PDB file of C-alpha atoms in Angstrom:
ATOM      1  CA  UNK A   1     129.325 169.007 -10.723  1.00 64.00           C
ATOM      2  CA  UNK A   2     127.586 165.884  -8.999  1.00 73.00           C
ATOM      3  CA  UNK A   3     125.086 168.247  -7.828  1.00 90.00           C
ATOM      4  CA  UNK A   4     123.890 169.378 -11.395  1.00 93.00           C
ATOM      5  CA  UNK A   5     124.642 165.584 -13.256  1.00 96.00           C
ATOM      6  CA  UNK A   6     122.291 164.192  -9.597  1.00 95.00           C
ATOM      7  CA  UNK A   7     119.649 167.310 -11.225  1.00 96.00           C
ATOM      8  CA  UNK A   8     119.441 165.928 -14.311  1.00 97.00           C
ATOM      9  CA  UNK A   9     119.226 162.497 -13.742  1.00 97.00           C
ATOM     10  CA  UNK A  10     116.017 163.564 -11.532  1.00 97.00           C
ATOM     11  CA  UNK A  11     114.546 165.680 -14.762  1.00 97.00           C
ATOM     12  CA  UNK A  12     115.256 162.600 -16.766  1.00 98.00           C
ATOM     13  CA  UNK A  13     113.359 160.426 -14.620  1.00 98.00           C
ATOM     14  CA  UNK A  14     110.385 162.698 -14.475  1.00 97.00           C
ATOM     15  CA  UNK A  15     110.315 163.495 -18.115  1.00 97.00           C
ATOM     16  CA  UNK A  16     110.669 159.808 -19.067  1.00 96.00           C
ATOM     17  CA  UNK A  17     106.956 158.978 -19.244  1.00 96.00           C
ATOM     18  CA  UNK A  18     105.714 162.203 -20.216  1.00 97.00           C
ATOM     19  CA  UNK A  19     104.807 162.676 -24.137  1.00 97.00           C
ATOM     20  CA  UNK A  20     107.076 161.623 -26.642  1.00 96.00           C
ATOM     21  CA  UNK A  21     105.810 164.298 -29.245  1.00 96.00           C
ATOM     22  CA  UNK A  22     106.734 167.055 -26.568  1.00 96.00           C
ATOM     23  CA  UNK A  23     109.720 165.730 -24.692  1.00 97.00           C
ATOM     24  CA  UNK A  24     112.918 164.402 -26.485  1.00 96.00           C
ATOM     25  CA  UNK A  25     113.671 162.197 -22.652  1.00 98.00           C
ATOM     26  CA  UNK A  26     110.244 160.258 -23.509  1.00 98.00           C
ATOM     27  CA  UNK A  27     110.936 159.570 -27.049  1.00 98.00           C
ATOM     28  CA  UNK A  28     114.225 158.433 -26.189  1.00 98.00           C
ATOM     29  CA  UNK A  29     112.785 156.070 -23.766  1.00 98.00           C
ATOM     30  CA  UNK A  30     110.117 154.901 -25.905  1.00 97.00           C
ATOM     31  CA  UNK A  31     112.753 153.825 -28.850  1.00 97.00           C
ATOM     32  CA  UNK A  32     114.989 151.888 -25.999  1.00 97.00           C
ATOM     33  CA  UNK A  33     118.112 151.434 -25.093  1.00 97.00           C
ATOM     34  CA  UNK A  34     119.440 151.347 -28.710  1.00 97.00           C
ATOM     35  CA  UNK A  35     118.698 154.132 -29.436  1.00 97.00           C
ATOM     36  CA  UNK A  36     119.900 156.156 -26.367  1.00 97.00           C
ATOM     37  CA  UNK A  37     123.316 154.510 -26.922  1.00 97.00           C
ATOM     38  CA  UNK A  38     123.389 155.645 -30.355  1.00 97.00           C
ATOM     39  CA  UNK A  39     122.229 159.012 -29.214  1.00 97.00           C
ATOM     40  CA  UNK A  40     125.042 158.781 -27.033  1.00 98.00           C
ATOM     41  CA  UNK A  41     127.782 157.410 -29.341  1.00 98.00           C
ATOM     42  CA  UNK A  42     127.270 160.599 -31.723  1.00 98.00           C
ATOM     43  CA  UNK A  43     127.535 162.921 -29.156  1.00 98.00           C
ATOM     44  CA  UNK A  44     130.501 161.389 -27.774  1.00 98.00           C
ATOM     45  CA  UNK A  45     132.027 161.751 -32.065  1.00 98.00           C
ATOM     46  CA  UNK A  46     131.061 165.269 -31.966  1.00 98.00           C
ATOM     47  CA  UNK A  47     133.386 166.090 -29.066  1.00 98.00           C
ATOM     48  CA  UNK A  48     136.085 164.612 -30.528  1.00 98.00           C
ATOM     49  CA  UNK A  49     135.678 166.271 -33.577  1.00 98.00           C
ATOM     50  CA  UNK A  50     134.980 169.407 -31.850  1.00 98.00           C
ATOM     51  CA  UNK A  51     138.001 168.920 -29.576  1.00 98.00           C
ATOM     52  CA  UNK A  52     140.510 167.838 -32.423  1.00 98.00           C
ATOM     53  CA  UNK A  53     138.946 171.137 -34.702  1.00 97.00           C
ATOM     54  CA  UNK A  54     140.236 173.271 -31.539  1.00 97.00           C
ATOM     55  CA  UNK A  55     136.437 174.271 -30.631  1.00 97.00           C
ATOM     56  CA  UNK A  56     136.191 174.585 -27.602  1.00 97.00           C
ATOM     57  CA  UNK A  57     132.467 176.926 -27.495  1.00 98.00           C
ATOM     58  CA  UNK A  58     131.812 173.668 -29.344  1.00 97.00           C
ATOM     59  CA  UNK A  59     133.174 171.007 -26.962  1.00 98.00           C
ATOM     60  CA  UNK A  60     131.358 172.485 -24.377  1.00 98.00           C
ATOM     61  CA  UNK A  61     128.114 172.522 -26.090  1.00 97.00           C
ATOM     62  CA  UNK A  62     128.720 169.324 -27.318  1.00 97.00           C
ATOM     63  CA  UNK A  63     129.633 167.844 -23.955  1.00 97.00           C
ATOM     64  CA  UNK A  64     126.893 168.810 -22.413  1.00 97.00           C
ATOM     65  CA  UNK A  65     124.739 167.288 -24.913  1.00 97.00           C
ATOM     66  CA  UNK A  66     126.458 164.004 -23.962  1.00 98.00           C
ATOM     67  CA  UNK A  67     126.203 164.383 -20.393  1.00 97.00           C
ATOM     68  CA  UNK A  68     122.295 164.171 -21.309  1.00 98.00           C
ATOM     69  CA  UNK A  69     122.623 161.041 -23.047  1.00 98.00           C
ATOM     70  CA  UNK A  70     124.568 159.283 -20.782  1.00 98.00           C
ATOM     71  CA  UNK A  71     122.227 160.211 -17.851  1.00 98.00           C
ATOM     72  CA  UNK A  72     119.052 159.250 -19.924  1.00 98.00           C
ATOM     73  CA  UNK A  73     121.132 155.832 -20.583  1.00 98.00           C
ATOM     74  CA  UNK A  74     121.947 155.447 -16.763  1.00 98.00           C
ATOM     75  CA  UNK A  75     118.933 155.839 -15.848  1.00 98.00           C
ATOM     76  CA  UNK A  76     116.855 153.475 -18.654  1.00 97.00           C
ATOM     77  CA  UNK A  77     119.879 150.730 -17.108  1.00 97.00           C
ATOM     78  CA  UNK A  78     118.981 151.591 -13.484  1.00 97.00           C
ATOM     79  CA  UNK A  79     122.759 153.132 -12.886  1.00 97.00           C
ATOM     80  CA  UNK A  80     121.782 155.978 -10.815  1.00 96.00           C
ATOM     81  CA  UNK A  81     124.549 158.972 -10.311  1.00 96.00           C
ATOM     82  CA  UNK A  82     125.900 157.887  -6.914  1.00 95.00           C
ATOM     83  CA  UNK A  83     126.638 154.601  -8.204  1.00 96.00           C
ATOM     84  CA  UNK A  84     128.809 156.009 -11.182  1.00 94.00           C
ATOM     85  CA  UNK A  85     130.859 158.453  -7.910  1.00 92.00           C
ATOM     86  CA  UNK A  86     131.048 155.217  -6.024  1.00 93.00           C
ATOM     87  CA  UNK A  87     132.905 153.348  -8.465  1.00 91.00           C
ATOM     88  CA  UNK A  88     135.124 156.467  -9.056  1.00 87.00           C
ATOM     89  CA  UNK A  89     135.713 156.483  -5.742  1.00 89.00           C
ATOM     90  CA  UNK A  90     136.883 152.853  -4.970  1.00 88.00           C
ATOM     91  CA  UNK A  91     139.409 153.671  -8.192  1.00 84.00           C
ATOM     92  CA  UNK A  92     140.759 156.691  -6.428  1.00 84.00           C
ATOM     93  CA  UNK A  93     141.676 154.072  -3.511  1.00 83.00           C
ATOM     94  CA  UNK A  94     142.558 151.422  -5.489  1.00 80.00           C
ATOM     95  CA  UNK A  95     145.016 153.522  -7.698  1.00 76.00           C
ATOM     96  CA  UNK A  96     145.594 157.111  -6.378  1.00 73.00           C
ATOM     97  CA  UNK A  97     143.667 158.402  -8.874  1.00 68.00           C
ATOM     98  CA  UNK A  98     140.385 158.343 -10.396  1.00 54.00           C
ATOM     99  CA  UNK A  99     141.255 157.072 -13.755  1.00 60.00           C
ATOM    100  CA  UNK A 100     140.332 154.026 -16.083  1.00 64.00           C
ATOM    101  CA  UNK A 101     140.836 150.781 -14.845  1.00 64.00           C
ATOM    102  CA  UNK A 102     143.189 148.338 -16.340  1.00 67.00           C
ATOM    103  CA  UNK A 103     141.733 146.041 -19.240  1.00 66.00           C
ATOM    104  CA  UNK A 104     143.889 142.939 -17.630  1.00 65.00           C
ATOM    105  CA  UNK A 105     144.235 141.808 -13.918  1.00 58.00           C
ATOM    106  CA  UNK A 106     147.683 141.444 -14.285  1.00 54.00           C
ATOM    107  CA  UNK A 107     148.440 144.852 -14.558  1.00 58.00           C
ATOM    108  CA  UNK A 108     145.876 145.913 -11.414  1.00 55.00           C
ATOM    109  CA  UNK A 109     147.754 147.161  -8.622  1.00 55.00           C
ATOM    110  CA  UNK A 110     146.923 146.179  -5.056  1.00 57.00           C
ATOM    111  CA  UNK A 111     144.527 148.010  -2.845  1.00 53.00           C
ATOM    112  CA  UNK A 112     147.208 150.859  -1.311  1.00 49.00           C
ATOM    113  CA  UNK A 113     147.655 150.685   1.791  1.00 49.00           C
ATOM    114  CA  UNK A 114     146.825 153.827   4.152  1.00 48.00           C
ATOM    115  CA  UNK A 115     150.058 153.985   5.140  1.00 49.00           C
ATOM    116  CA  UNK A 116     151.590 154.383   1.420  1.00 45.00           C
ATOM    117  CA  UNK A 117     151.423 157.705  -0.352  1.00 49.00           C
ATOM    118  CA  UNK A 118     149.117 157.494  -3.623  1.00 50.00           C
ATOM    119  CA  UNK A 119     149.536 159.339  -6.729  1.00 50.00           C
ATOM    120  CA  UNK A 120     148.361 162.587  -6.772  1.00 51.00           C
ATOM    121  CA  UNK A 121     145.597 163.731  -8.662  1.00 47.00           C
ATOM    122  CA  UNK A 122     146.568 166.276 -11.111  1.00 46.00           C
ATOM    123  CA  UNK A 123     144.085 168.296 -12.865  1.00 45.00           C
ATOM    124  CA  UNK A 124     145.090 169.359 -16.443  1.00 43.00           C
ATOM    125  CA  UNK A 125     143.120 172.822 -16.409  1.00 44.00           C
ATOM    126  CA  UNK A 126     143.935 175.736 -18.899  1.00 46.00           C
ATOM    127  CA  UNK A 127     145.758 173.163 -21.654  1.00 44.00           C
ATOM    128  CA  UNK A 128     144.602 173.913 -25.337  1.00 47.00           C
ATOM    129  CA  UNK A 129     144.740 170.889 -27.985  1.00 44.00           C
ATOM    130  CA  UNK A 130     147.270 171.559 -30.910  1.00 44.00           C
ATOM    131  CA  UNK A 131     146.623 170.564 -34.704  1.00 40.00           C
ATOM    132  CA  UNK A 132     148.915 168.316 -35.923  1.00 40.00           C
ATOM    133  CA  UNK A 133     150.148 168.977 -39.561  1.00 39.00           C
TER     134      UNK A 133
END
């Protein structure tokens, strides 16, 4: 998956000075930053909708659709795609697992030691979401 998000961030950055009227990358980047993290907000709303309506054709089309966004906004910040694996990475040593970092520093473990066993990473693959009545 890095390989096609590190693809797209490329595209991005070659399509970001090309004609607004033509490419939907350069009118992004002409309108700013705002903009792009507006773009990106409502895609990131349609995937939950999608995902709570049980879509899942939908999430997928959806997601990628944010995927775009959030590339065009890394790359209008100057966050390029290996910086975004790098920080995944230090979680996944500093908790076991690549997952969201505590809000507070009093609940952020210590770095784990080599010598203690981390949590595992667990994929959740194949689970559907239910509609709640």
């Amino acid at each position: 998956m890095s390989d096609s998000i590190e693809r797209l961030y490329l595209a991005v950055l070659a399509a970001r000075h090309l004609d607004p009227a033509t490419s939907r990358t350069a009118k992004l980047f002409q309108h700013g930053p705002s903009k792009m993290a507006k773009k990106l907000a409502e895609e990131a709303i349609e995937v939950v909708i999608d995902a709570v309506n049980g879509d899942a054709q939908a999430v997928v089309r959806e997601s990628a659709d944010l995927l775009y966004n959030l590339t065009v906004l890394w790359a209008a910040a100057g966050v390029r795609p290996e910086d975004v694996w790098r920080e995944m990475e230090r979680r996944e040593h500093m908790l076991g697992i690549a997952e969201k970092l505590p809000k507070s520093a009093m609940k952020l473990p210590k770095a784990v030691s080599p010598r203690v066993a981390r949590r595992p990473i667990v994929a959740l693959e194949g689970r559907s979401l239910r509609k709640r009545h």
